[in-house]
CSV table of C-alpha atoms and ligand atoms in Angstrom, one decimal:
chain,number,residue,atom,x,y,z
L,5,MET,CA,76.7,109.8,60.4
L,6,ILE,CA,73.9,109.0,62.8
L,7,PRO,CA,75.3,110.0,66.2
L,8,VAL,CA,74.6,108.0,69.4
L,9,MET,CA,73.1,111.1,71.1
L,10,LYS,CA,72.2,114.6,70.1
L,11,PRO,CA,71.0,117.2,72.6
L,12,PHE,CA,67.6,118.7,71.8
L,13,LEU,CA,68.4,122.4,71.9
L,14,GLY,CA,66.7,125.2,70.0
L,15,GLU,CA,66.1,128.9,69.6
L,16,GLU,CA,64.5,129.1,73.0
L,17,GLU,CA,67.6,127.9,74.8
L,18,ALA,CA,69.7,130.3,72.7
L,19,GLN,CA,67.3,133.2,73.7
L,20,ALA,CA,67.4,132.3,77.4
L,21,ALA,CA,71.2,132.2,77.4
L,22,ALA,CA,71.3,135.5,75.6
L,23,GLU,CA,68.9,137.1,78.2
L,24,ALA,CA,71.2,135.9,81.0
L,25,VAL,CA,74.2,137.5,79.3
L,26,ARG,CA,72.3,140.7,78.7
L,27,SER,CA,71.1,140.9,82.3
L,28,GLY,CA,74.8,141.2,83.3
L,29,TRP,CA,74.4,138.4,85.9
L,30,VAL,CA,76.3,135.5,84.5
L,31,ALA,CA,77.7,133.7,87.5
L,32,GLN,CA,75.5,131.8,90.0
L,33,GLY,CA,72.4,134.0,90.7
L,34,PRO,CA,68.6,134.2,90.4
L,35,ARG,CA,68.3,131.8,87.5
L,36,VAL,CA,70.3,129.1,89.4
L,37,ALA,CA,68.0,129.5,92.4
L,38,ARG,CA,65.0,129.1,90.1
L,39,PHE,CA,66.4,126.1,88.3
L,40,GLU,CA,67.3,124.2,91.4
L,41,GLU,CA,63.9,124.8,92.9
L,42,GLU,CA,62.1,123.7,89.7
L,43,PHE,CA,64.3,120.7,89.1
L,44,ALA,CA,63.9,119.5,92.7
L,45,ARG,CA,60.1,119.8,92.3
L,46,HIS,CA,60.2,117.8,89.0
L,47,VAL,CA,62.1,114.9,90.6
L,48,GLY,CA,60.1,114.9,93.8
L,49,ALA,CA,62.6,116.3,96.3
L,50,ALA,CA,62.2,119.1,98.8
L,51,HIS,CA,65.5,120.8,97.9
L,52,GLY,CA,67.9,121.1,95.0
L,53,VAL,CA,71.4,122.3,95.0
L,54,ALA,CA,72.7,123.2,91.5
L,55,LEU,CA,76.4,122.3,90.9
L,56,SER,CA,79.0,122.3,88.2
L,57,SER,CA,78.6,118.6,87.3
L,58,CYS,CA,77.4,115.3,88.6
L,59,THR,CA,81.0,114.4,89.5
L,60,THR,CA,81.2,117.4,91.9
L,61,ALA,CA,77.7,116.5,93.2
L,62,LEU,CA,78.9,113.0,94.1
L,63,HIS,CA,82.0,114.4,95.7
L,64,LEU,CA,79.9,116.9,97.9
L,65,ALA,CA,77.5,114.1,98.8
L,66,LEU,CA,80.3,112.1,100.4
L,67,VAL,CA,81.8,115.3,102.0
L,68,ALA,CA,78.3,116.0,103.5
L,69,LEU,CA,78.1,112.5,104.9
L,70,GLY,CA,81.5,112.8,106.5
L,71,ILE,CA,83.0,109.9,104.6
L,72,GLY,CA,86.8,109.8,104.7
L,73,PRO,CA,90.0,107.8,105.0
L,74,GLY,CA,89.5,104.2,106.3
L,75,ASP,CA,85.9,104.2,105.1
L,76,GLU,CA,84.6,101.9,102.3
L,77,VAL,CA,82.1,103.1,99.7
L,78,ILE,CA,80.4,100.3,97.7
L,79,VAL,CA,79.9,101.3,94.0
L,80,PRO,CA,79.2,99.4,90.8
L,81,SER,CA,82.2,98.9,88.6
L,82,LEU,CA,79.8,99.0,85.7
L,83,SER,CA,79.4,102.8,85.6
L,84,PHE,CA,81.0,105.9,84.2
L,85,ILE,CA,84.3,106.2,86.2
L,86,ALA,CA,83.2,109.3,88.1
L,87,THR,CA,81.1,107.1,90.4
L,88,ALA,CA,84.2,105.2,91.7
L,89,ASN,CA,86.4,108.3,91.7
L,90,ALA,CA,84.1,110.2,94.1
L,91,ALA,CA,85.0,107.8,96.9
L,92,ARG,CA,88.7,108.4,96.2
L,93,TYR,CA,88.2,112.2,96.3
L,94,VAL,CA,87.4,112.0,100.0
L,95,GLY,CA,90.2,109.5,100.7
L,96,ALA,CA,87.8,106.5,101.1
L,97,THR,CA,88.2,103.2,99.3
L,98,PRO,CA,85.7,102.3,96.5
L,99,VAL,CA,84.7,98.7,96.7
L,100,PHE,CA,83.2,97.2,93.5
L,101,ALA,CA,79.9,95.3,93.5
L,102,ASP,CA,78.6,93.3,90.6
L,103,VAL,CA,75.3,94.1,88.9
L,104,GLU,CA,72.3,92.1,87.6
L,105,GLU,CA,72.2,91.5,83.9
L,106,PHE,CA,68.6,92.7,83.3
L,107,THR,CA,69.0,96.2,84.6
L,108,GLY,CA,72.8,96.7,84.7
L,109,ASN,CA,72.3,97.8,88.3
L,110,VAL,CA,73.5,96.7,91.8
L,111,THR,CA,71.0,94.8,93.9
L,112,VAL,CA,70.6,94.2,97.7
L,113,ASP,CA,72.4,90.9,97.1
L,114,THR,CA,75.3,92.2,95.1
L,115,VAL,CA,75.9,95.0,97.6
L,116,ASP,CA,75.6,92.7,100.6
L,117,ALA,CA,78.2,90.3,99.1
L,118,VAL,CA,80.9,93.0,99.4
L,119,ARG,CA,79.7,94.7,102.5
L,120,THR,CA,82.2,94.9,105.5
L,121,LEU,CA,82.3,96.6,108.9
L,122,ARG,CA,84.0,99.5,107.2
L,123,THR,CA,81.2,100.1,104.7
L,124,ARG,CA,79.9,103.6,105.3
L,125,ALA,CA,78.0,104.4,102.1
L,126,VAL,CA,76.8,102.9,98.9
L,127,ILE,CA,76.6,104.8,95.6
L,128,ALA,CA,74.0,103.0,93.6
L,129,VAL,CA,73.6,104.1,89.9
L,130,HIS,CA,70.3,104.3,88.0
L,131,GLN,CA,72.4,103.1,85.0
L,132,GLY,CA,71.5,104.6,81.7
L,133,GLY,CA,68.2,105.8,83.2
L,134,VAL,CA,67.1,102.3,84.3
L,135,PRO,CA,66.0,102.7,87.9
L,136,PHE,CA,67.5,100.3,90.4
L,137,ASP,CA,65.1,98.8,92.9
L,138,THR,CA,64.7,101.9,95.1
L,139,ASP,CA,62.4,100.3,97.7
L,140,ALA,CA,64.6,97.3,98.3
L,141,LEU,CA,67.9,99.0,98.4
L,142,ARG,CA,66.8,102.0,100.4
L,143,ARG,CA,65.3,99.6,103.0
L,144,ALA,CA,68.4,97.4,103.1
L,145,CYS,CA,70.8,100.4,103.5
L,146,GLY,CA,68.6,101.7,106.3
L,147,GLN,CA,68.8,98.3,108.1
L,148,TRP,CA,72.6,98.2,107.6
L,149,ASP,CA,73.0,101.8,108.8
L,150,VAL,CA,74.8,102.6,105.6
L,151,ALA,CA,74.1,105.9,103.7
L,152,LEU,CA,72.7,105.4,100.2
L,153,VAL,CA,73.8,108.0,97.6
L,154,GLU,CA,71.9,107.7,94.3
L,155,ASP,CA,73.9,108.4,91.2
L,156,ALA,CA,71.0,109.6,89.0
L,157,ALA,CA,73.2,111.2,86.4
L,158,CYS,CA,71.2,109.6,83.6
L,159,ALA,CA,67.8,109.3,85.3
L,160,ALA,CA,66.0,112.6,85.0
L,161,GLY,CA,62.4,111.6,84.2
L,162,SER,CA,62.8,107.9,85.2
L,163,THR,CA,60.3,106.4,87.7
L,164,ALA,CA,60.3,103.6,90.3
L,165,TYR,CA,57.2,102.4,92.1
L,166,GLY,CA,55.2,105.1,90.3
L,167,ARG,CA,57.3,107.9,91.7
L,168,PRO,CA,60.1,110.0,90.1
L,169,VAL,CA,63.5,108.5,90.9
L,170,GLY,CA,64.6,111.5,93.1
L,171,GLU,CA,61.6,111.1,95.4
L,172,GLY,CA,62.5,109.7,98.8
L,173,ALA,CA,66.3,109.6,98.1
L,174,LEU,CA,68.6,110.5,100.9
L,175,LEU,CA,70.9,112.3,98.3
L,176,ALA,CA,70.5,112.0,94.6
L,177,ALA,CA,73.2,113.3,92.1
L,178,TRP,CA,72.2,114.5,88.6
L,179,SER,CA,74.1,115.4,85.5
L,180,PHE,CA,73.2,117.9,82.8
L,181,HIS,CA,76.1,117.0,80.4
L,182,PRO,CA,74.9,116.9,76.8
L,183,ARG,CA,75.1,113.1,76.8
L,184,LYS,CA,72.2,113.0,79.3
L,185,VAL,CA,68.5,113.7,78.7
L,186,ILE,CA,68.5,117.4,79.5
L,187,THR,CA,71.6,119.6,79.3
L,188,THR,CA,73.1,122.8,80.6
L,189,GLY,CA,76.3,122.3,78.6
L,190,GLU,CA,78.0,121.1,81.8
L,191,GLY,CA,76.2,121.0,85.0
L,192,GLY,CA,74.8,118.9,87.9
L,193,ALA,CA,72.7,119.0,91.0
L,194,LEU,CA,72.1,117.2,94.3
L,195,THR,CA,68.5,116.8,95.4
L,196,LEU,CA,67.4,115.8,98.9
L,197,ASP,CA,64.8,116.4,101.6
L,198,ARG,CA,66.8,117.5,104.5
L,199,GLU,CA,66.9,121.3,104.8
L,200,ASP,CA,70.0,121.5,107.1
L,201,TRP,CA,72.0,119.4,104.6
L,202,ALA,CA,70.8,121.6,101.7
L,203,GLN,CA,72.1,124.7,103.5
L,204,ARG,CA,75.4,123.1,104.1
L,205,LEU,CA,75.8,121.9,100.5
L,206,ARG,CA,75.0,125.4,99.2
L,207,ARG,CA,77.8,126.6,101.5
L,208,LEU,CA,80.2,123.9,100.4
L,209,ARG,CA,79.7,124.7,96.7
L,210,GLU,CA,80.7,128.3,97.4
L,211,HIS,CA,84.0,128.1,99.3
L,212,GLY,CA,82.3,127.4,102.7
L,213,MET,CA,80.9,131.0,102.8
L,214,ASN,CA,78.0,131.7,105.1
L,215,VAL,CA,76.5,134.3,102.8
L,216,SER,CA,76.1,133.5,99.1
L,217,ALA,CA,77.7,135.9,96.6
L,218,ALA,CA,74.2,136.4,95.2
L,219,ALA,CA,72.8,137.5,98.5
L,220,ARG,CA,75.8,139.8,99.1
L,221,HIS,CA,75.4,141.5,95.7
L,222,ALA,CA,71.6,141.9,96.3
L,223,SER,CA,72.1,143.6,99.6
L,224,ASN,CA,72.4,147.4,99.9
L,225,GLN,CA,74.3,147.1,103.1
L,226,PRO,CA,77.9,146.0,103.4
L,227,VAL,CA,77.8,142.3,104.2
L,228,PHE,CA,80.8,140.6,105.8
L,229,GLU,CA,81.0,136.9,104.9
L,230,ALA,CA,82.6,134.2,107.0
L,231,TYR,CA,84.2,131.0,105.8
L,232,LEU,CA,82.9,128.3,108.1
L,233,GLU,CA,84.8,125.3,106.6
L,234,THR,CA,86.9,124.3,103.6
L,235,GLY,CA,84.6,124.6,100.7
L,236,TYR,CA,84.9,124.3,96.9
L,237,ASN,CA,84.0,126.3,93.8
L,238,TYR,CA,81.3,123.9,92.4
L,239,ARG,CA,78.9,126.6,91.2
L,240,MET,CA,76.7,126.5,88.1
L,241,THR,CA,76.4,129.7,86.1
L,242,ASP,CA,73.2,131.7,85.5
L,243,ILE,CA,73.8,131.2,81.7
L,244,GLN,CA,73.7,127.4,82.3
L,245,ALA,CA,70.6,127.6,84.5
L,246,ALA,CA,68.8,129.7,81.9
L,247,VAL,CA,69.3,126.9,79.4
L,248,GLY,CA,68.4,124.3,82.0
L,249,LEU,CA,65.0,126.0,82.8
L,250,VAL,CA,64.0,125.7,79.1
L,251,GLN,CA,65.3,122.1,78.9
L,252,LEU,CA,63.3,121.2,82.0
L,253,GLY,CA,60.1,122.4,80.3
L,254,LYS,CA,60.8,119.8,77.5
L,255,LEU,CA,61.8,116.9,79.8
L,256,ASN,CA,58.4,115.1,79.8
L,257,ALA,CA,58.2,115.3,76.0
L,258,MET,CA,61.7,114.1,75.6
L,259,VAL,CA,61.2,111.1,77.9
L,260,ALA,CA,58.0,110.2,76.1
L,261,ARG,CA,59.7,110.3,72.7
L,262,ARG,CA,62.7,108.3,74.0
L,263,ARG,CA,60.3,105.6,75.4
L,264,GLU,CA,58.5,105.5,72.0
L,265,LEU,CA,61.8,105.0,70.1
L,266,ALA,CA,63.0,102.3,72.7
L,267,THR,CA,59.7,100.4,72.2
L,268,ARG,CA,60.3,100.6,68.4
L,269,TYR,CA,63.8,99.3,68.7
L,270,HIS,CA,62.5,96.4,70.8
L,271,ALA,CA,59.9,95.5,68.1
L,272,LEU,CA,62.3,95.9,65.2
L,273,LEU,CA,64.9,93.6,66.9
L,274,SER,CA,62.6,91.1,68.4
L,275,ASP,CA,63.1,88.4,65.7
L,276,VAL,CA,66.9,88.7,65.7
L,277,ASP,CA,68.5,85.7,67.4
L,278,GLY,CA,71.2,86.5,69.9
L,279,VAL,CA,70.2,90.1,70.7
L,280,THR,CA,68.6,91.0,74.0
L,281,THR,CA,67.2,94.6,74.1
L,282,LEU,CA,66.9,96.7,77.2
L,283,MET,CA,63.5,96.9,78.8
L,284,ASP,CA,61.8,98.4,81.8
L,285,PRO,CA,62.3,96.6,85.1
L,286,PRO,CA,59.0,95.3,86.7
L,287,TYR,CA,59.0,98.1,89.3
L,288,GLY,CA,59.7,101.2,87.2
L,289,GLN,CA,60.2,103.0,83.9
L,290,SER,CA,63.4,104.0,82.3
L,291,ASN,CA,63.8,107.3,80.4
L,292,PHE,CA,66.1,105.3,78.1
L,293,GLN,CA,68.9,107.8,78.4
L,294,SER,CA,70.9,104.9,77.0
L,295,PHE,CA,69.5,102.0,75.0
L,296,TRP,CA,71.8,99.0,74.9
L,297,VAL,CA,71.5,95.6,73.4
L,298,LEU,CA,73.3,92.6,74.7
L,299,LEU,CA,74.7,90.1,72.2
L,300,ASP,CA,75.3,86.4,72.8
L,301,GLN,CA,76.9,83.6,70.7
L,302,ARG,CA,73.7,83.0,68.7
L,303,PHE,CA,74.2,86.5,67.1
L,304,GLY,CA,77.4,85.2,65.4
L,305,ARG,CA,79.6,88.3,65.6
L,306,GLY,CA,81.6,89.9,68.3
L,307,ARG,CA,80.6,93.3,69.7
L,308,ASP,CA,83.7,95.1,68.5
L,309,GLU,CA,83.3,93.8,64.9
L,310,VAL,CA,79.6,94.9,65.0
L,311,LEU,CA,80.6,98.4,66.2
L,312,ALA,CA,83.1,98.6,63.3
L,313,GLU,CA,80.5,97.5,60.7
L,314,LEU,CA,78.0,100.0,62.1
L,315,ALA,CA,80.5,102.8,61.8
L,316,ALA,CA,81.2,101.8,58.2
L,317,ALA,CA,77.4,102.1,57.6
L,318,GLY,CA,77.3,105.6,59.1
L,319,VAL,CA,76.0,104.6,62.5
L,320,SER,CA,77.8,105.8,65.5
L,321,ALA,CA,77.0,103.2,68.2
L,322,ARG,CA,79.1,102.9,71.4
L,323,ARG,CA,80.5,100.1,73.5
L,324,GLY,CA,78.3,99.2,76.5
L,325,ILE,CA,78.8,100.9,79.9
L,326,MET,CA,82.5,100.8,81.0
L,327,ALA,CA,83.8,98.7,83.9
L,328,ALA,CA,86.0,100.8,86.2
L,329,HIS,CA,87.8,97.8,87.7
L,330,LEU,CA,89.3,97.0,84.3
L,331,GLU,CA,90.8,100.5,83.8
L,332,PRO,CA,94.4,101.3,84.6
L,333,ALA,CA,93.3,103.9,87.2
L,334,TYR,CA,92.0,100.9,89.2
L,335,ALA,CA,94.7,98.5,88.3
L,336,GLN,CA,94.8,97.0,91.8
L,337,SER,CA,91.2,95.7,91.2
L,338,ARG,CA,92.1,94.1,87.9
L,339,SER,CA,92.1,90.6,89.4
L,340,LEU,CA,88.6,91.0,90.8
L,341,ARG,CA,86.0,88.8,89.1
L,342,LEU,CA,82.7,90.5,88.5
L,343,PRO,CA,81.1,88.1,85.9
L,344,VAL,CA,78.0,90.0,85.0
L,345,THR,CA,79.7,93.3,84.8
L,346,GLU,CA,82.4,91.8,82.6
L,347,ARG,CA,79.9,90.2,80.3
L,348,LEU,CA,77.8,93.4,80.0
L,349,THR,CA,80.8,95.6,79.3
L,350,ARG,CA,82.2,93.1,76.7
L,351,ASP,CA,79.1,92.1,74.9
L,352,SER,CA,76.7,95.1,74.9
L,353,LEU,CA,76.5,98.1,72.6
L,354,ILE,CA,74.6,101.4,72.9
L,355,LEU,CA,72.5,102.3,69.9
L,356,PRO,CA,71.7,105.8,68.7
L,357,LEU,CA,68.6,107.3,70.6
L,358,TYR,CA,67.7,110.9,70.7
L,359,HIS,CA,64.7,113.2,70.5
L,360,THR,CA,65.0,114.0,66.8
L,361,LEU,CA,66.1,110.5,65.6
L,362,ALA,CA,63.9,109.9,62.5
L,363,GLU,CA,62.1,106.6,62.1
L,364,GLN,CA,64.0,105.9,58.8
L,365,GLU,CA,67.3,106.6,60.6
L,366,GLN,CA,66.3,104.1,63.3
L,367,GLU,CA,65.5,101.5,60.6
L,368,HIS,CA,68.9,102.1,59.1
L,369,VAL,CA,70.5,101.4,62.4
L,370,VAL,CA,68.5,98.1,62.8
L,371,ASN,CA,69.2,97.1,59.2
L,372,SER,CA,72.9,97.7,59.6
L,373,LEU,CA,72.9,95.6,62.7
L,374,ARG,CA,71.1,92.8,60.9
L,375,LYS,CA,73.4,93.1,57.8
L,376,SER,CA,76.5,92.6,60.0
L,377,VAL,CA,75.3,88.9,60.4
L,378,GLY,CA,73.6,88.6,57.1
L,379,ARG,CA,70.0,88.7,58.5
H,29,PLP,C1,77.7,111.0,83.2
H,29,PLP,C2,77.8,110.4,84.4
H,29,PLP,C3,78.5,110.9,85.5
H,29,PLP,C4,79.2,112.2,85.4
H,29,PLP,O1,78.5,113.3,85.1
H,29,PLP,P1,79.2,114.7,84.8
H,29,PLP,O2,78.0,115.7,84.9
H,29,PLP,O3,79.7,114.6,83.5
H,29,PLP,O4,80.2,114.9,85.9
H,29,PLP,C5,78.4,110.2,86.7
H,29,PLP,N1,77.8,109.1,86.9
H,29,PLP,C6,77.2,108.5,85.8
H,29,PLP,C7,76.5,107.2,86.1
H,29,PLP,C8,77.1,109.1,84.6
H,29,PLP,O5,76.5,108.5,83.6
């Protein structure tokens, strides 16, 4: 079976994890500090705060912004469900915006269409690694006086306007789940430029303590910590950070390979009627964390039938990005009509794409897709 994604892990990551274990320091410690610093530098931000996942990163971002009950947070429905859930964690109301077909991302217009006087924040997603129009949306949110949180779960190594996606973001949330480009097993981070917020976020991830456990252990004096506010345990471990540091060193090579494979998919599928392949937007470059194709009537088969035929041919493809407003957890939004979101989630599928995908395997994927319609 050709999987949809395979993390690119090797002996070096295994060694790094083993060293962390042998050091005796397995919880959040010096490796986490190094990882967050190096990751922030890589994505163009002044500060990085390593966390247990992107889901907890999104939660803390809204806590830091003081969003709460009565507030509305605009999110795309077309995203992994964690994006919408983050608003609910702080008691706010997620309000679903539609997306544009070409990128799968919200735009200034789709956000503006659902904006109200209660809108306090927007969580915009760089979906599947495709950057949204950072310049346009950051500017619009500034004019509206609405905070823009960037869900960059999938976007490590993507660029917009020639800069890494994290550069210039108020708050960007990242994921290191194995489904993403680089992985720490589970893990996440927030990156930002404001030092006062970074300090508070580090406190919030560690029960609201004013002295980190790492600093307390490193001191040869007794240190009495205080708990300044209600915090959380959203820490990353040093074992995870050790793996992350090795992965970070491979990120550029992984993105380059993913872009090569995406270009190849595009060429191999260019003559198939009814298939539109994902491409870079005019203002940026995707890391192609996900590579989806959109089917229309000319293709001649429905998406779910195609998925079943691919599975029978040993190809593990996936349905396109989910739409949160169609899930039981958001049943009260079921009557909403988000036409582009609904078309993308119904008619697109994600093809296998990972660092070690062989070219013959990629050809097998394309041939199996063609065979499903006898072309
Ligand atoms: C994967 C993903 C998340 C959740 O990331 P975790 O690290 O698994 O919590 C959030 N948002 C988007 C857009 C994602 O793709």
